PDB file of C-alpha atoms and ligand atoms in Angstrom:
ATOM      1  CA  UNK A   1     -13.469  18.317 -15.575  1.00 44.00           C
ATOM      2  CA  UNK A   2     -10.137  16.580 -15.041  1.00 43.00           C
ATOM      3  CA  UNK A   3      -9.133  14.718 -18.150  1.00 50.00           C
ATOM      4  CA  UNK A   4      -6.426  12.095 -18.242  1.00 44.00           C
ATOM      5  CA  UNK A   5      -5.730  11.023 -21.793  1.00 48.00           C
ATOM      6  CA  UNK A   6      -3.615   8.298 -23.211  1.00 45.00           C
ATOM      7  CA  UNK A   7      -0.226   9.819 -23.845  1.00 42.00           C
ATOM      8  CA  UNK A   8       1.792   7.345 -25.827  1.00 47.00           C
ATOM      9  CA  UNK A   9       0.406   5.307 -28.688  1.00 46.00           C
ATOM     10  CA  UNK A  10       3.811   4.111 -29.863  1.00 48.00           C
ATOM     11  CA  UNK A  11       4.653   2.035 -26.809  1.00 46.00           C
ATOM     12  CA  UNK A  12       8.271   1.418 -27.674  1.00 45.00           C
ATOM     13  CA  UNK A  13       9.960   3.645 -25.090  1.00 43.00           C
ATOM     14  CA  UNK A  14      10.893   2.666 -21.585  1.00 43.00           C
ATOM     15  CA  UNK A  15      10.679   5.920 -19.670  1.00 47.00           C
ATOM     16  CA  UNK A  16       7.626   7.583 -18.195  1.00 49.00           C
ATOM     17  CA  UNK A  17       6.656  10.082 -19.376  1.00 45.00           C
ATOM     18  CA  UNK A  18       8.098   9.977 -22.867  1.00 44.00           C
ATOM     19  CA  UNK A  19       6.429  10.924 -26.103  1.00 45.00           C
ATOM     20  CA  UNK A  20       6.580  13.503 -28.881  1.00 46.00           C
ATOM     21  CA  UNK A  21       4.337  15.890 -26.986  1.00 50.00           C
ATOM     22  CA  UNK A  22       6.494  15.785 -23.875  1.00 56.00           C
ATOM     23  CA  UNK A  23       5.045  18.824 -22.101  1.00 58.00           C
ATOM     24  CA  UNK A  24       1.492  17.575 -22.445  1.00 79.00           C
ATOM     25  CA  UNK A  25       2.355  14.154 -21.059  1.00 80.00           C
ATOM     26  CA  UNK A  26       4.386  15.670 -18.291  1.00 84.00           C
ATOM     27  CA  UNK A  27       1.335  17.718 -17.347  1.00 88.00           C
ATOM     28  CA  UNK A  28      -0.952  14.680 -17.423  1.00 90.00           C
ATOM     29  CA  UNK A  29       1.473  12.686 -15.328  1.00 92.00           C
ATOM     30  CA  UNK A  30       1.735  15.484 -12.757  1.00 93.00           C
ATOM     31  CA  UNK A  31      -2.056  15.741 -12.693  1.00 92.00           C
ATOM     32  CA  UNK A  32      -2.316  12.007 -12.054  1.00 94.00           C
ATOM     33  CA  UNK A  33       0.227  12.221  -9.236  1.00 96.00           C
ATOM     34  CA  UNK A  34      -1.625  15.206  -7.766  1.00 96.00           C
ATOM     35  CA  UNK A  35      -4.887  13.238  -7.712  1.00 96.00           C
ATOM     36  CA  UNK A  36      -3.170  10.365  -5.910  1.00 97.00           C
ATOM     37  CA  UNK A  37      -1.498  12.735  -3.434  1.00 98.00           C
ATOM     38  CA  UNK A  38      -4.940  14.194  -2.706  1.00 97.00           C
ATOM     39  CA  UNK A  39      -6.317  10.688  -2.088  1.00 98.00           C
ATOM     40  CA  UNK A  40      -3.402   9.902   0.256  1.00 98.00           C
ATOM     41  CA  UNK A  41      -4.135  13.058   2.242  1.00 98.00           C
ATOM     42  CA  UNK A  42      -7.814  12.205   2.460  1.00 97.00           C
ATOM     43  CA  UNK A  43      -7.339   8.556   3.490  1.00 98.00           C
ATOM     44  CA  UNK A  44      -4.629   9.550   5.997  1.00 98.00           C
ATOM     45  CA  UNK A  45      -6.939  12.202   7.448  1.00 98.00           C
ATOM     46  CA  UNK A  46      -9.716   9.615   7.900  1.00 97.00           C
ATOM     47  CA  UNK A  47      -7.304   7.233   9.627  1.00 98.00           C
ATOM     48  CA  UNK A  48      -5.942  10.010  11.859  1.00 97.00           C
ATOM     49  CA  UNK A  49      -9.496  10.860  12.909  1.00 96.00           C
ATOM     50  CA  UNK A  50     -10.110   7.209  13.863  1.00 96.00           C
ATOM     51  CA  UNK A  51      -6.783   7.104  15.705  1.00 96.00           C
ATOM     52  CA  UNK A  52      -7.571  10.359  17.522  1.00 95.00           C
ATOM     53  CA  UNK A  53     -11.015   9.117  18.481  1.00 94.00           C
ATOM     54  CA  UNK A  54      -9.546   5.983  20.086  1.00 93.00           C
ATOM     55  CA  UNK A  55      -6.898   8.072  21.832  1.00 90.00           C
ATOM     56  CA  UNK A  56      -9.645  10.149  23.313  1.00 87.00           C
ATOM     57  CA  UNK A  57     -12.180   7.531  24.326  1.00 82.00           C
ATOM     58  CA  UNK A  58     -10.411   4.225  24.913  1.00 81.00           C
ATOM     59  CA  UNK A  59      -7.696   2.696  27.053  1.00 81.00           C
ATOM     60  CA  UNK A  60      -5.779   1.632  24.018  1.00 91.00           C
ATOM     61  CA  UNK A  61      -5.535   2.262  20.296  1.00 95.00           C
ATOM     62  CA  UNK A  62      -5.824  -0.318  17.481  1.00 96.00           C
ATOM     63  CA  UNK A  63      -3.677   2.040  15.349  1.00 97.00           C
ATOM     64  CA  UNK A  64      -0.038   2.449  16.386  1.00 97.00           C
ATOM     65  CA  UNK A  65       1.092   4.553  13.440  1.00 98.00           C
ATOM     66  CA  UNK A  66       0.191   5.651   9.924  1.00 98.00           C
ATOM     67  CA  UNK A  67       2.555   6.489   7.089  1.00 98.00           C
ATOM     68  CA  UNK A  68       2.224   7.020   3.368  1.00 98.00           C
ATOM     69  CA  UNK A  69       4.160   7.369   0.153  1.00 98.00           C
ATOM     70  CA  UNK A  70       3.581   8.220  -3.487  1.00 98.00           C
ATOM     71  CA  UNK A  71       5.198   5.665  -5.805  1.00 97.00           C
ATOM     72  CA  UNK A  72       8.337   6.998  -7.483  1.00 96.00           C
ATOM     73  CA  UNK A  73       8.530   7.292 -11.275  1.00 94.00           C
ATOM     74  CA  UNK A  74      11.373   4.730 -11.328  1.00 94.00           C
ATOM     75  CA  UNK A  75       9.303   2.245  -9.344  1.00 95.00           C
ATOM     76  CA  UNK A  76       6.287   2.794 -11.641  1.00 96.00           C
ATOM     77  CA  UNK A  77       8.407   2.223 -14.741  1.00 94.00           C
ATOM     78  CA  UNK A  78       9.959  -0.915 -13.222  1.00 94.00           C
ATOM     79  CA  UNK A  79       6.550  -2.371 -12.344  1.00 96.00           C
ATOM     80  CA  UNK A  80       5.046  -1.564 -15.752  1.00 96.00           C
ATOM     81  CA  UNK A  81       8.041  -3.163 -17.464  1.00 96.00           C
ATOM     82  CA  UNK A  82       7.726  -6.254 -15.255  1.00 96.00           C
ATOM     83  CA  UNK A  83       4.038  -6.560 -16.162  1.00 97.00           C
ATOM     84  CA  UNK A  84       4.779  -5.960 -19.871  1.00 97.00           C
ATOM     85  CA  UNK A  85       2.464  -2.947 -20.001  1.00 96.00           C
ATOM     86  CA  UNK A  86       2.517  -0.176 -22.603  1.00 92.00           C
ATOM     87  CA  UNK A  87       3.747   3.125 -21.179  1.00 88.00           C
ATOM     88  CA  UNK A  88       0.466   4.958 -21.381  1.00 88.00           C
ATOM     89  CA  UNK A  89      -1.432   6.918 -18.761  1.00 89.00           C
ATOM     90  CA  UNK A  90      -4.450   4.651 -19.221  1.00 89.00           C
ATOM     91  CA  UNK A  91      -2.340   1.489 -18.755  1.00 93.00           C
ATOM     92  CA  UNK A  92      -0.849   3.068 -15.650  1.00 93.00           C
ATOM     93  CA  UNK A  93      -4.257   3.948 -14.213  1.00 91.00           C
ATOM     94  CA  UNK A  94      -5.825   0.592 -15.040  1.00 92.00           C
ATOM     95  CA  UNK A  95      -3.020  -1.686 -13.873  1.00 95.00           C
ATOM     96  CA  UNK A  96      -0.932  -0.010 -11.179  1.00 97.00           C
ATOM     97  CA  UNK A  97      -3.004   0.203  -8.032  1.00 96.00           C
ATOM     98  CA  UNK A  98      -0.359   1.296  -5.564  1.00 97.00           C
ATOM     99  CA  UNK A  99       0.608   4.722  -6.944  1.00 98.00           C
ATOM    100  CA  UNK A 100      -0.893   5.986  -3.692  1.00 98.00           C
ATOM    101  CA  UNK A 101       0.150   3.876  -0.713  1.00 98.00           C
ATOM    102  CA  UNK A 102      -0.899   4.205   2.920  1.00 98.00           C
ATOM    103  CA  UNK A 103       0.381   1.912   5.654  1.00 98.00           C
ATOM    104  CA  UNK A 104      -1.273   1.355   9.023  1.00 98.00           C
ATOM    105  CA  UNK A 105       0.599  -0.388  11.824  1.00 98.00           C
ATOM    106  CA  UNK A 106      -1.384  -2.094  14.589  1.00 98.00           C
ATOM    107  CA  UNK A 107      -0.438  -3.723  17.905  1.00 97.00           C
ATOM    108  CA  UNK A 108      -2.401  -7.004  17.442  1.00 97.00           C
ATOM    109  CA  UNK A 109      -3.528  -9.181  14.525  1.00 97.00           C
ATOM    110  CA  UNK A 110      -7.211  -8.673  15.382  1.00 96.00           C
ATOM    111  CA  UNK A 111      -6.645  -4.896  15.252  1.00 97.00           C
ATOM    112  CA  UNK A 112      -5.614  -5.265  11.607  1.00 98.00           C
ATOM    113  CA  UNK A 113      -9.029  -6.682  10.696  1.00 97.00           C
ATOM    114  CA  UNK A 114     -10.811  -4.208  12.967  1.00 97.00           C
ATOM    115  CA  UNK A 115      -9.160  -1.270  11.188  1.00 98.00           C
ATOM    116  CA  UNK A 116     -10.067  -2.827   7.816  1.00 98.00           C
ATOM    117  CA  UNK A 117     -13.719  -3.077   8.898  1.00 97.00           C
ATOM    118  CA  UNK A 118     -13.703   0.565  10.062  1.00 97.00           C
ATOM    119  CA  UNK A 119     -12.353   1.628   6.673  1.00 97.00           C
ATOM    120  CA  UNK A 120     -14.969  -0.437   4.843  1.00 97.00           C
ATOM    121  CA  UNK A 121     -17.682   1.481   6.743  1.00 96.00           C
ATOM    122  CA  UNK A 122     -16.425   4.870   5.500  1.00 96.00           C
ATOM    123  CA  UNK A 123     -18.973   6.249   3.002  1.00 95.00           C
ATOM    124  CA  UNK A 124     -16.322   7.714   0.654  1.00 95.00           C
ATOM    125  CA  UNK A 125     -14.286   4.519   0.493  1.00 97.00           C
ATOM    126  CA  UNK A 126     -15.134   1.547  -1.696  1.00 98.00           C
ATOM    127  CA  UNK A 127     -13.125  -1.646  -1.208  1.00 98.00           C
ATOM    128  CA  UNK A 128     -12.133  -2.899  -4.669  1.00 98.00           C
ATOM    129  CA  UNK A 129      -9.901  -5.806  -3.681  1.00 98.00           C
ATOM    130  CA  UNK A 130      -8.623  -7.534  -0.549  1.00 98.00           C
ATOM    131  CA  UNK A 131      -5.299  -9.382  -0.538  1.00 98.00           C
ATOM    132  CA  UNK A 132      -4.937 -11.197   2.764  1.00 98.00           C
ATOM    133  CA  UNK A 133      -1.263 -12.102   3.060  1.00 98.00           C
ATOM    134  CA  UNK A 134      -1.814 -12.793   6.781  1.00 98.00           C
ATOM    135  CA  UNK A 135      -4.130 -15.761   6.229  1.00 98.00           C
ATOM    136  CA  UNK A 136      -2.222 -16.654   3.062  1.00 98.00           C
ATOM    137  CA  UNK A 137       1.403 -15.432   3.434  1.00 98.00           C
ATOM    138  CA  UNK A 138       3.702 -14.984   0.437  1.00 98.00           C
ATOM    139  CA  UNK A 139       6.238 -17.742  -0.214  1.00 97.00           C
ATOM    140  CA  UNK A 140       9.041 -15.661   1.351  1.00 97.00           C
ATOM    141  CA  UNK A 141       7.038 -15.152   4.568  1.00 98.00           C
ATOM    142  CA  UNK A 142       5.628 -11.665   3.819  1.00 98.00           C
ATOM    143  CA  UNK A 143       2.486 -10.976   5.852  1.00 98.00           C
ATOM    144  CA  UNK A 144       0.167  -7.997   5.611  1.00 98.00           C
ATOM    145  CA  UNK A 145      -3.452  -7.192   4.776  1.00 98.00           C
ATOM    146  CA  UNK A 146      -3.727  -5.172   1.559  1.00 98.00           C
ATOM    147  CA  UNK A 147      -6.873  -3.286   0.668  1.00 98.00           C
ATOM    148  CA  UNK A 148      -7.141  -1.748  -2.758  1.00 98.00           C
ATOM    149  CA  UNK A 149      -9.724   0.975  -2.302  1.00 98.00           C
ATOM    150  CA  UNK A 150     -11.324   3.669  -4.369  1.00 98.00           C
ATOM    151  CA  UNK A 151     -11.402   6.901  -2.400  1.00 97.00           C
ATOM    152  CA  UNK A 152     -13.872   9.501  -3.578  1.00 97.00           C
ATOM    153  CA  UNK A 153     -11.984  12.810  -3.800  1.00 95.00           C
ATOM    154  CA  UNK A 154     -13.817  16.080  -4.334  1.00 92.00           C
ATOM    155  CA  UNK A 155     -12.054  18.491  -6.696  1.00 91.00           C
ATOM    156  CA  UNK A 156     -13.217  22.010  -7.611  1.00 89.00           C
ATOM    157  CA  UNK A 157     -16.180  20.972  -9.752  1.00 87.00           C
ATOM    158  CA  UNK A 158     -16.169  17.182  -9.797  1.00 90.00           C
ATOM    159  CA  UNK A 159     -15.524  14.199  -7.586  1.00 93.00           C
ATOM    160  CA  UNK A 160     -13.470  11.229  -8.657  1.00 93.00           C
ATOM    161  CA  UNK A 161     -12.666   7.743  -7.319  1.00 96.00           C
ATOM    162  CA  UNK A 162      -8.906   7.460  -6.863  1.00 97.00           C
ATOM    163  CA  UNK A 163      -7.258   4.124  -6.153  1.00 97.00           C
ATOM    164  CA  UNK A 164      -5.187   3.743  -2.989  1.00 98.00           C
ATOM    165  CA  UNK A 165      -3.405   0.670  -1.665  1.00 98.00           C
ATOM    166  CA  UNK A 166      -3.771   0.458   2.107  1.00 98.00           C
ATOM    167  CA  UNK A 167      -1.382  -1.983   3.784  1.00 98.00           C
ATOM    168  CA  UNK A 168      -2.399  -2.916   7.327  1.00 98.00           C
ATOM    169  CA  UNK A 169      -0.113  -5.051   9.483  1.00 98.00           C
ATOM    170  CA  UNK A 170       1.177  -5.639  12.987  1.00 98.00           C
ATOM    171  CA  UNK A 171       4.333  -4.123  14.449  1.00 98.00           C
ATOM    172  CA  UNK A 172       6.039  -7.523  14.124  1.00 98.00           C
ATOM    173  CA  UNK A 173       5.011  -7.924  10.463  1.00 98.00           C
ATOM    174  CA  UNK A 174       6.207  -4.384   9.774  1.00 98.00           C
ATOM    175  CA  UNK A 175       9.558  -5.001  11.445  1.00 98.00           C
ATOM    176  CA  UNK A 176      10.043  -8.036   9.189  1.00 98.00           C
ATOM    177  CA  UNK A 177       8.853  -6.324   5.975  1.00 98.00           C
ATOM    178  CA  UNK A 178      10.974  -3.179   6.481  1.00 96.00           C
ATOM    179  CA  UNK A 179      14.075  -5.227   7.218  1.00 95.00           C
ATOM    180  CA  UNK A 180      13.482  -7.587   4.304  1.00 95.00           C
ATOM    181  CA  UNK A 181      12.940  -4.615   1.966  1.00 93.00           C
ATOM    182  CA  UNK A 182      16.252  -3.024   3.039  1.00 92.00           C
ATOM    183  CA  UNK A 183      18.189  -6.263   2.601  1.00 91.00           C
ATOM    184  CA  UNK A 184      16.586  -7.188  -0.715  1.00 86.00           C
ATOM    185  CA  UNK A 185      17.327  -3.817  -2.287  1.00 80.00           C
ATOM    186  CA  UNK A 186      20.931  -3.552  -1.062  1.00 71.00           C
ATOM    187  CA  UNK A 187      22.489  -3.127  -4.480  1.00 67.00           C
ATOM    188  CA  UNK A 188      26.056  -4.250  -3.769  1.00 73.00           C
ATOM    189  CA  UNK A 189      25.076  -7.627  -2.256  1.00 76.00           C
ATOM    190  CA  UNK A 190      23.560 -10.651  -3.916  1.00 81.00           C
ATOM    191  CA  UNK A 191      20.364 -11.885  -2.236  1.00 81.00           C
ATOM    192  CA  UNK A 192      21.376 -15.479  -1.530  1.00 89.00           C
ATOM    193  CA  UNK A 193      19.232 -18.547  -0.867  1.00 92.00           C
ATOM    194  CA  UNK A 194      20.642 -18.582   2.688  1.00 93.00           C
ATOM    195  CA  UNK A 195      19.448 -14.990   3.235  1.00 91.00           C
ATOM    196  CA  UNK A 196      16.022 -15.934   1.837  1.00 94.00           C
ATOM    197  CA  UNK A 197      15.803 -18.945   4.192  1.00 96.00           C
ATOM    198  CA  UNK A 198      16.918 -16.930   7.231  1.00 96.00           C
ATOM    199  CA  UNK A 199      14.320 -14.265   6.504  1.00 96.00           C
ATOM    200  CA  UNK A 200      11.620 -16.873   6.001  1.00 97.00           C
ATOM    201  CA  UNK A 201      12.524 -18.426   9.348  1.00 98.00           C
ATOM    202  CA  UNK A 202      12.370 -14.971  10.988  1.00 98.00           C
ATOM    203  CA  UNK A 203       8.928 -14.401   9.410  1.00 98.00           C
ATOM    204  CA  UNK A 204       7.711 -17.618  11.086  1.00 98.00           C
ATOM    205  CA  UNK A 205       9.127 -16.429  14.434  1.00 98.00           C
ATOM    206  CA  UNK A 206       7.328 -13.094  14.032  1.00 98.00           C
ATOM    207  CA  UNK A 207       4.085 -14.869  13.137  1.00 98.00           C
ATOM    208  CA  UNK A 208       4.364 -17.111  16.204  1.00 98.00           C
ATOM    209  CA  UNK A 209       5.045 -14.067  18.421  1.00 98.00           C
ATOM    210  CA  UNK A 210       1.992 -12.320  16.905  1.00 98.00           C
ATOM    211  CA  UNK A 211      -0.211 -15.357  17.644  1.00 97.00           C
ATOM    212  CA  UNK A 212       0.991 -15.620  21.257  1.00 97.00           C
ATOM    213  CA  UNK A 213       0.602 -11.876  21.835  1.00 95.00           C
ATOM    214  CA  UNK A 214      -2.884 -12.049  20.295  1.00 95.00           C
ATOM    215  CA  UNK A 215      -3.815 -14.825  22.763  1.00 94.00           C
ATOM    216  CA  UNK A 216      -2.563 -12.670  25.630  1.00 93.00           C
ATOM    217  CA  UNK A 217      -4.592  -9.735  24.328  1.00 91.00           C
ATOM    218  CA  UNK A 218      -7.632 -12.024  24.433  1.00 88.00           C
ATOM    219  CA  UNK A 219      -6.858 -13.031  28.056  1.00 86.00           C
ATOM    220  CA  UNK A 220      -6.692  -9.334  28.996  1.00 85.00           C
ATOM    221  CA  UNK A 221      -9.894  -8.492  27.039  1.00 84.00           C
ATOM    222  CA  UNK A 222      -7.995  -6.013  24.901  1.00 84.00           C
ATOM    223  CA  UNK A 223     -10.099  -6.632  21.812  1.00 76.00           C
ATOM    224  CA  UNK A 224     -13.437  -5.537  23.303  1.00 74.00           C
ATOM    225  CA  UNK A 225     -14.311  -2.335  21.482  1.00 70.00           C
TER     226      UNK A 225
HETATM  227  P1  0O2 B 301       7.157  -0.461  -2.977  1.00 92.57           P
HETATM  228  O1  0O2 B 301       8.593  -0.082  -2.764  1.00 92.57           O
HETATM  229  O2  0O2 B 301       6.439  -0.633  -1.661  1.00 92.57           O
HETATM  230  O3  0O2 B 301       6.435   0.447  -3.907  1.00 92.57           O
HETATM  231  P2  0O2 B 301      -0.232  -6.165  -8.175  1.00 92.57           P
HETATM  232  O4  0O2 B 301      -0.227  -4.786  -7.514  1.00 92.57           O
HETATM  233  O5  0O2 B 301      -1.252  -7.103  -7.601  1.00 92.57           O
HETATM  234  O6  0O2 B 301      -0.318  -6.074  -9.628  1.00 92.57           O
HETATM  235  P3  0O2 B 301       2.119  -6.661  -6.727  1.00 92.57           P
HETATM  236  O7  0O2 B 301       2.789  -5.350  -6.783  1.00 92.57           O
HETATM  237  O8  0O2 B 301       3.042  -7.860  -6.687  1.00 92.57           O
HETATM  238  O9  0O2 B 301       1.170  -6.835  -7.929  1.00 92.57           O
HETATM  239  O10 0O2 B 301       1.128  -6.647  -5.489  1.00 92.57           O
HETATM  240  P4  0O2 B 301       1.423  -7.061  -4.015  1.00 92.57           P
HETATM  241  O11 0O2 B 301       2.023  -8.399  -3.942  1.00 92.57           O
HETATM  242  O12 0O2 B 301       0.147  -6.867  -3.284  1.00 92.57           O
HETATM  243  O13 0O2 B 301       2.559  -6.044  -3.515  1.00 92.57           O
HETATM  244  C1  0O2 B 301       2.334  -4.683  -3.407  1.00 92.57           C
HETATM  245  C2  0O2 B 301       3.237  -4.070  -2.358  1.00 92.57           C
HETATM  246  O14 0O2 B 301       3.233  -4.893  -1.172  1.00 92.57           O
HETATM  247  C3  0O2 B 301       4.708  -3.982  -2.727  1.00 92.57           C
HETATM  248  O15 0O2 B 301       4.939  -2.853  -3.506  1.00 92.57           O
HETATM  249  C4  0O2 B 301       5.353  -3.870  -1.342  1.00 92.57           C
HETATM  250  O16 0O2 B 301       5.154  -2.592  -0.770  1.00 92.57           O
HETATM  251  C5  0O2 B 301       4.516  -4.867  -0.549  1.00 92.57           C
HETATM  252  N1  0O2 B 301       5.106  -6.219  -0.661  1.00 92.57           N
HETATM  253  C6  0O2 B 301       4.626  -7.258  -1.382  1.00 92.57           C
HETATM  254  N2  0O2 B 301       5.417  -8.332  -1.255  1.00 92.57           N
HETATM  255  C7  0O2 B 301       6.424  -7.975  -0.424  1.00 92.57           C
HETATM  256  C8  0O2 B 301       7.560  -8.663   0.114  1.00 92.57           C
HETATM  257  O17 0O2 B 301       7.809  -9.831  -0.171  1.00 92.57           O
HETATM  258  N3  0O2 B 301       8.394  -7.952   0.947  1.00 92.57           N
HETATM  259  C9  0O2 B 301       8.137  -6.659   1.293  1.00 92.57           C
HETATM  260  N4  0O2 B 301       9.011  -6.047   2.128  1.00 92.57           N
HETATM  261  N5  0O2 B 301       7.089  -5.970   0.779  1.00 92.57           N
HETATM  262  C10 0O2 B 301       6.240  -6.622  -0.054  1.00 92.57           C
HETATM  263  P5  0O2 B 301       6.242  -2.755  -4.454  1.00 92.57           P
HETATM  264  O18 0O2 B 301       5.826  -2.054  -5.689  1.00 92.57           O
HETATM  265  O19 0O2 B 301       6.862  -4.084  -4.637  1.00 92.57           O
HETATM  266  O20 0O2 B 301       7.273  -1.893  -3.649  1.00 92.57           O
END
């Protein structure tokens, strides 16, 4: 039985993991990361099977590419600090849902929702939350469909639901988000209002291009699966 215990009752330190019983916490943290890495592998494998199936039996593929990442310790600490959470394993598990992250890039907007529906049909995947930043973009113009899912992972003698954030978006949305991420985190430059406005304008251009391309896809019957 995999046990993940609370590791820090004192809650006054800012680094993860950090407590008196350092080795034990370190072990629990590694175990938690291992579980999330396993979930990433499993979800990625499912998506690769879907992608392969389309490759094999259709003229085109609703999945262009798939990538994944495990959230870094620094990024976890930053997010927990921002949310004012205690630095405990249980707080981490209950509140940070993107330790495991998988991203799926699709040619057309309708493909994004099609992939989401295919995932929802998978017996080992339970959709816990949907954040539709395509229908309801973020203030800065960010667009993407986020699914927070619980993926049932089988370990040696038990199975366990592990949370994974799956981001699904078009090539245009991904181009914008990757560029924005690089610019925003460039440490030696201040992120000015002008930069924010330019990026927001570019997000609108991308969204318009996505809509026009989606209409064309409709004209060419590319969304008939
Ligand atoms: P990284 O580097 O990807 O790990 P919540 O999870 O609901 O408590 P959060 O984190 O605000 O709160 O959720 P949200 O808004 O769904 O964002 C989760 C992830 O979406 C982010 O993770 C980014 O990967 C991506 N994202 C959200 N907003 C933006 C944005 O404005 N620009 C870009 N480029 N990506 C965005 P992290 O932890 O911020 O970063």
